[in-house]
Each structure stands twice: as structure tokens, then as C-alpha cells.
């Protein structure tokens, strides 16, 4: 198969937050929240875990923080949005949250960052649609005296104050170790990497490949594809893979959105439970498929914590307090065996919570 790569105006800030839709057009520690136990991958070089990044004292004034994220169509970013909004409310900050509508809309995200700069926000938090594609926007913000905090998806700019994220290298290795062990060291795997141009799709996928090659050389990777992170893309690509490689015994997913579609394709083909499916994140459909034994395991990121820590880092920097250059939030591996015992308060927005709209 050929690789498929898919590839503004006053801003109003309410007391706590305004959500706007589409505007004009290097990494490195792990947070361990109560009830969440990190699951280290075997032989993972220990990056010192960050057990807490404490909420700062109420700031000296009400800051205005702009947040730019790829989209809100995935519970991952809804959880992150909740973290930004709830933390801003706790600290008396105003947040303007902008979502670009998808990873394919880099020009919209760049324009949204430019709008935030024009509106003279105090700080910008960015989850980058593209690493290289957001460098100029970050540099424009910094040149205007606006600090940028990079959360979750990395920009290639080295001018950010801090990077707050999961350790994507560890995520890839955790999936590889689980896959290799579950396949008893031999099998045939395909990879659904996720959105092209994103740090997470590259780092997780590369780490997965490297770990398999080093520890499980008899687990072969038959093919891999990039796509937008949607169940529809996962379904389409998995159907193609099943046609091309009927001997598949494992499926790696950089994100759980594609895993949901892949699981649907595998179940429709009558192979549920016979193909090992690994993923990252934990939307409700992922949980359902794990409970049913269709998706075998998923690495859970603490998306709410990412949002909270992004706001904390922004305010600490604005209050002239030291901010660590890198903060890794924690990870936990969800399987059918432990899914009923997981604390999801740092992983998902509360049930029924929706980002406010204007």
C-alpha cells in the first residue's frame, strides 16, 4: 500500500474562558497523581518522575492566557481543555481557548496564534499541529514579549519557556514491550502511526519500532500508515491492512482514535481477540473495546494534568518564578484486567462536562 498523508477579529475573554472555533485561516519526567501508578516499560531508561507540579499562590493580577490546540473532537483534548479552564478559574485567570478543527489545519492554528499576539495576551499555551510548521508563530510571539508554553504536542522552536507532556518515547516502548510479550516474541505487526508532522506520531512510532527490533526481533513490522487521528481513518486503513496482510497478529496505534476504527474492522472480520491491539489514550469507546477484549491495552496519558500544569507554568513564569524546562506527566497501562480499578480524574473531563462556547 502507498503511504497516505493528509495533510482570526477581536478575541473576547469571559471571566474564565472563551472557546473559539477555527480562526483565520526535543523533549523529555512523569507526574504520579493519587491512584495512578506508573507502569514502567522493561529496560526503560528512567527519566526522573515528577510527582507534582504544585498550584502556585493566587497571582498578583488577573492574567490573560491564550491556548491554541489542534481540535476538540477527541476526548483527549476535551480533557486537556477542562484542565486549562478549571485551573484558570482556580487561579483567577482568563483563558481564551482556540481550536483549529483538526491536525490538517496548520494555517488556522498559526493564524490563531497571530490573533492571540494581536490581542496582547500575557502568555500563550500551544499544543502544536506541526513541529516545524509552528516555529515562526512561536518566534513571533516571543518577539512580541509573549512567553509560550508548549503542551502535549511539540513545536520545533527552542524559544518556548517549558514543555509539558507525556514522554512519547516511553509510550512507544511500553506498547512494544506489551506487544512483544503478548505475542510471545514472534508475530506480524502493522502500525497506524497517527497524524503526520506531529511529534507524538513520530516519537512513539519510532520508539515502538526500535524497542521491537532490540528486544523482539522475531516480531516483524509488515507495514505502517499515517493518517488523521479518527476512527474512520483507522477503520479504512485496518480494512486495507487485513486485505493485504492476512497474517497480521498485532496492531500498533499511536492514538486510540485510530485504534477504535481498527478494532471495528478487526471485529467485523471475525478476528476480535485474536489480534493484539495496543493504543494510547482512553476515550469511552476505547474503554468499551478494552472491557470486551477487542483492544488489548492502551497507555493512558494524564490530559487534565497537562492542561493544569500548562496554566501553572504560564502563571509561574509571569510571576517571575522558575519553571522547569520539561515536565512529563504520568502514564499507566490499561488492560482488561485493571480497567475497572483506574482513577480517571486526571485522564478525562468529568462526565457531562463540555467546553463552554460563545
GROMACS .gro file of N, CA, C and O in nm, residues 95-147:
model
  212
   95UNK      N    1  -0.887   3.274   3.024
   95UNK     CA    2  -0.831   3.190   2.919
   95UNK      C    3  -0.915   3.203   2.793
   95UNK      O    4  -1.038   3.199   2.799
   96UNK      N    5  -0.850   3.221   2.681
   96UNK     CA    6  -0.915   3.213   2.551
   96UNK      C    7  -0.864   3.087   2.484
   96UNK      O    8  -0.744   3.074   2.457
   97UNK      N    9  -0.952   2.992   2.462
   97UNK     CA   10  -0.914   2.862   2.407
   97UNK      C   11  -0.955   2.855   2.260
   97UNK      O   12  -1.072   2.869   2.226
   98UNK      N   13  -0.859   2.832   2.174
   98UNK     CA   14  -0.882   2.825   2.031
   98UNK      C   15  -0.854   2.686   1.980
   98UNK      O   16  -0.750   2.628   2.011
   99UNK      N   17  -0.945   2.632   1.902
   99UNK     CA   18  -0.920   2.500   1.840
   99UNK      C   19  -0.927   2.515   1.689
   99UNK      O   20  -1.015   2.581   1.636
  100UNK      N   21  -0.831   2.453   1.623
  100UNK     CA   22  -0.816   2.474   1.479
  100UNK      C   23  -0.907   2.387   1.395
  100UNK      O   24  -0.922   2.411   1.275
  101UNK      N   25  -0.964   2.284   1.453
  101UNK     CA   26  -1.055   2.198   1.377
  101UNK      C   27  -0.994   2.070   1.327
  101UNK      O   28  -1.062   1.988   1.268
  102UNK      N   29  -0.863   2.049   1.350
  102UNK     CA   30  -0.801   1.924   1.307
  102UNK      C   31  -0.654   1.944   1.277
  102UNK      O   32  -0.607   2.056   1.254
  103UNK      N   33  -0.581   1.833   1.277
  103UNK     CA   34  -0.437   1.839   1.252
  103UNK      C   35  -0.403   1.886   1.112
  103UNK      O   36  -0.290   1.926   1.085
  104UNK      N   37  -0.498   1.882   1.021
  104UNK     CA   38  -0.471   1.923   0.884
  104UNK      C   39  -0.479   2.074   0.865
  104UNK      O   40  -0.449   2.124   0.757
  105UNK      N   41  -0.516   2.149   0.971
  105UNK     CA   42  -0.538   2.293   0.956
  105UNK      C   43  -0.427   2.374   1.024
  105UNK      O   44  -0.454   2.459   1.110
  106UNK      N   45  -0.306   2.350   0.983
  106UNK     CA   46  -0.193   2.424   1.039
  106UNK      C   47  -0.208   2.575   1.017
  106UNK      O   48  -0.180   2.655   1.106
  107UNK      N   49  -0.251   2.615   0.897
  107UNK     CA   50  -0.264   2.758   0.869
  107UNK      C   51  -0.361   2.825   0.965
  107UNK      O   52  -0.341   2.940   1.007
  108UNK      N   53  -0.465   2.754   1.006
  108UNK     CA   54  -0.561   2.810   1.101
  108UNK      C   55  -0.497   2.828   1.239
  108UNK      O   56  -0.518   2.930   1.306
  109UNK      N   57  -0.421   2.728   1.281
  109UNK     CA   58  -0.358   2.741   1.412
  109UNK      C   59  -0.257   2.856   1.413
  109UNK      O   60  -0.250   2.932   1.510
  110UNK      N   61  -0.177   2.868   1.309
  110UNK     CA   62  -0.081   2.978   1.301
  110UNK      C   63  -0.155   3.112   1.306
  110UNK      O   64  -0.114   3.205   1.377
  111UNK      N   65  -0.266   3.124   1.231
  111UNK     CA   66  -0.345   3.248   1.233
  111UNK      C   67  -0.403   3.274   1.371
  111UNK      O   68  -0.410   3.389   1.416
  112UNK      N   69  -0.445   3.168   1.440
  112UNK     CA   70  -0.499   3.185   1.575
  112UNK      C   71  -0.392   3.235   1.672
  112UNK      O   72  -0.419   3.320   1.757
  113UNK      N   73  -0.271   3.182   1.661
  113UNK     CA   74  -0.162   3.232   1.745
  113UNK      C   75  -0.134   3.379   1.713
  113UNK      O   76  -0.112   3.462   1.803
  114UNK      N   77  -0.138   3.415   1.585
  114UNK     CA   78  -0.120   3.554   1.546
  114UNK      C   79  -0.229   3.643   1.606
  114UNK      O   80  -0.203   3.756   1.649
  115UNK      N   81  -0.352   3.594   1.611
  115UNK     CA   82  -0.461   3.669   1.673
  115UNK      C   83  -0.438   3.688   1.823
  115UNK      O   84  -0.465   3.794   1.879
  116UNK      N   85  -0.389   3.584   1.888
  116UNK     CA   86  -0.358   3.595   2.030
  116UNK      C   87  -0.249   3.698   2.054
  116UNK      O   88  -0.255   3.775   2.151
  117UNK      N   89  -0.150   3.700   1.967
  117UNK     CA   90  -0.044   3.800   1.979
  117UNK      C   91  -0.103   3.941   1.961
  117UNK      O   92  -0.074   4.033   2.039
  118UNK      N   93  -0.189   3.958   1.860
  118UNK     CA   94  -0.250   4.088   1.833
  118UNK      C   95  -0.337   4.134   1.949
  118UNK      O   96  -0.348   4.255   1.976
  119UNK      N   97  -0.399   4.040   2.019
  119UNK     CA   98  -0.486   4.076   2.131
  119UNK      C   99  -0.407   4.100   2.260
  119UNK      O  100  -0.465   4.132   2.364
  120UNK      N  101  -0.274   4.081   2.253
  120UNK     CA  102  -0.183   4.110   2.364
  120UNK      C  103  -0.213   4.028   2.489
  120UNK      O  104  -0.219   4.079   2.600
  121UNK      N  105  -0.234   3.899   2.469
  121UNK     CA  106  -0.247   3.812   2.586
  121UNK      C  107  -0.114   3.812   2.660
  121UNK      O  108  -0.009   3.849   2.607
  122UNK      N  109  -0.117   3.771   2.787
  122UNK     CA  110   0.004   3.769   2.868
  122UNK      C  111   0.092   3.649   2.836
  122UNK      O  112   0.215   3.656   2.850
  123UNK      N  113   0.032   3.539   2.799
  123UNK     CA  114   0.108   3.417   2.767
  123UNK      C  115   0.026   3.334   2.671
  123UNK      O  116  -0.097   3.347   2.663
  124UNK      N  117   0.094   3.247   2.599
  124UNK     CA  118   0.028   3.155   2.506
  124UNK      C  119   0.068   3.013   2.541
  124UNK      O  120   0.186   2.985   2.566
  125UNK      N  121  -0.030   2.925   2.545
  125UNK     CA  122  -0.006   2.781   2.560
  125UNK      C  123  -0.037   2.717   2.426
  125UNK      O  124  -0.145   2.739   2.371
  126UNK      N  125   0.056   2.639   2.376
  126UNK     CA  126   0.041   2.583   2.242
  126UNK      C  127   0.057   2.432   2.243
  126UNK      O  128   0.158   2.379   2.290
  127UNK      N  129  -0.043   2.363   2.190
  127UNK     CA  130  -0.030   2.223   2.152
  127UNK      C  131  -0.021   2.224   2.000
  127UNK      O  132  -0.120   2.250   1.930
  128UNK      N  133   0.097   2.198   1.948
  128UNK     CA  134   0.129   2.229   1.809
  128UNK      C  135   0.071   2.127   1.711
  128UNK      O  136   0.088   2.007   1.729
  129UNK      N  137   0.008   2.176   1.607
  129UNK     CA  138  -0.036   2.089   1.498
  129UNK      C  139   0.082   2.031   1.423
  129UNK      O  140   0.080   1.916   1.381
  130UNK      N  141   0.187   2.112   1.408
  130UNK     CA  142   0.307   2.068   1.338
  130UNK      C  143   0.429   2.122   1.410
  130UNK      O  144   0.432   2.239   1.449
  131UNK      N  145   0.530   2.037   1.426
  131UNK     CA  146   0.653   2.082   1.489
  131UNK      C  147   0.721   2.193   1.411
  131UNK      O  148   0.736   2.306   1.460
  132UNK      N  149   0.762   2.167   1.287
  132UNK     CA  150   0.826   2.272   1.209
  132UNK      C  151   0.731   2.383   1.168
  132UNK      O  152   0.771   2.499   1.156
  133UNK      N  153   0.605   2.351   1.148
  133UNK     CA  154   0.510   2.449   1.097
  133UNK      C  155   0.472   2.558   1.194
  133UNK      O  156   0.414   2.660   1.154
  134UNK      N  157   0.501   2.540   1.323
  134UNK     CA  158   0.464   2.640   1.424
  134UNK      C  159   0.582   2.723   1.472
  134UNK      O  160   0.565   2.809   1.558
  135UNK      N  161   0.700   2.699   1.419
  135UNK     CA  162   0.819   2.770   1.466
  135UNK      C  163   0.804   2.922   1.449
  135UNK      O  164   0.831   3.000   1.541
  136UNK      N  165   0.763   2.966   1.332
  136UNK     CA  166   0.753   3.110   1.306
  136UNK      C  167   0.651   3.176   1.398
  136UNK      O  168   0.672   3.289   1.444
  137UNK      N  169   0.541   3.108   1.427
  137UNK     CA  170   0.438   3.165   1.514
  137UNK      C  171   0.491   3.180   1.657
  137UNK      O  172   0.467   3.282   1.723
  138UNK      N  173   0.564   3.079   1.704
  138UNK     CA  174   0.623   3.087   1.838
  138UNK      C  175   0.722   3.203   1.843
  138UNK      O  176   0.723   3.283   1.938
  139UNK      N  177   0.807   3.212   1.743
  139UNK     CA  178   0.908   3.317   1.742
  139UNK      C  179   0.845   3.456   1.733
  139UNK      O  180   0.895   3.552   1.792
  140UNK      N  181   0.733   3.468   1.662
  140UNK     CA  182   0.661   3.594   1.655
  140UNK      C  183   0.606   3.633   1.792
  140UNK      O  184   0.612   3.750   1.833
  141UNK      N  185   0.553   3.536   1.864
  141UNK     CA  186   0.502   3.562   1.998
  141UNK      C  187   0.614   3.608   2.091
  141UNK      O  188   0.600   3.707   2.165
  142UNK      N  189   0.724   3.535   2.089
  142UNK     CA  190   0.837   3.569   2.177
  142UNK      C  191   0.891   3.707   2.142
  142UNK      O  192   0.923   3.787   2.231
  143UNK      N  193   0.899   3.740   2.014
  143UNK     CA  194   0.945   3.872   1.973
  143UNK      C  195   0.853   3.982   2.022
  143UNK      O  196   0.897   4.096   2.047
  144UNK      N  197   0.725   3.949   2.040
  144UNK     CA  198   0.628   4.046   2.092
  144UNK      C  199   0.627   4.050   2.244
  144UNK      O  200   0.546   4.121   2.305
  145UNK      N  201   0.715   3.973   2.308
  145UNK     CA  202   0.724   3.971   2.454
  145UNK      C  203   0.623   3.881   2.520
  145UNK      O  204   0.595   3.894   2.640
  146UNK      N  205   0.567   3.786   2.444
  146UNK     CA  206   0.467   3.694   2.498
  146UNK      C  207   0.530   3.557   2.514
  146UNK      O  208   0.568   3.494   2.414
  147UNK      N  209   0.543   3.505   2.635
  147UNK     CA  210   0.603   3.373   2.654
  147UNK      C  211   0.511   3.263   2.605
  147UNK      O  212   0.388   3.276   2.609
   0.00000   0.00000   0.00000
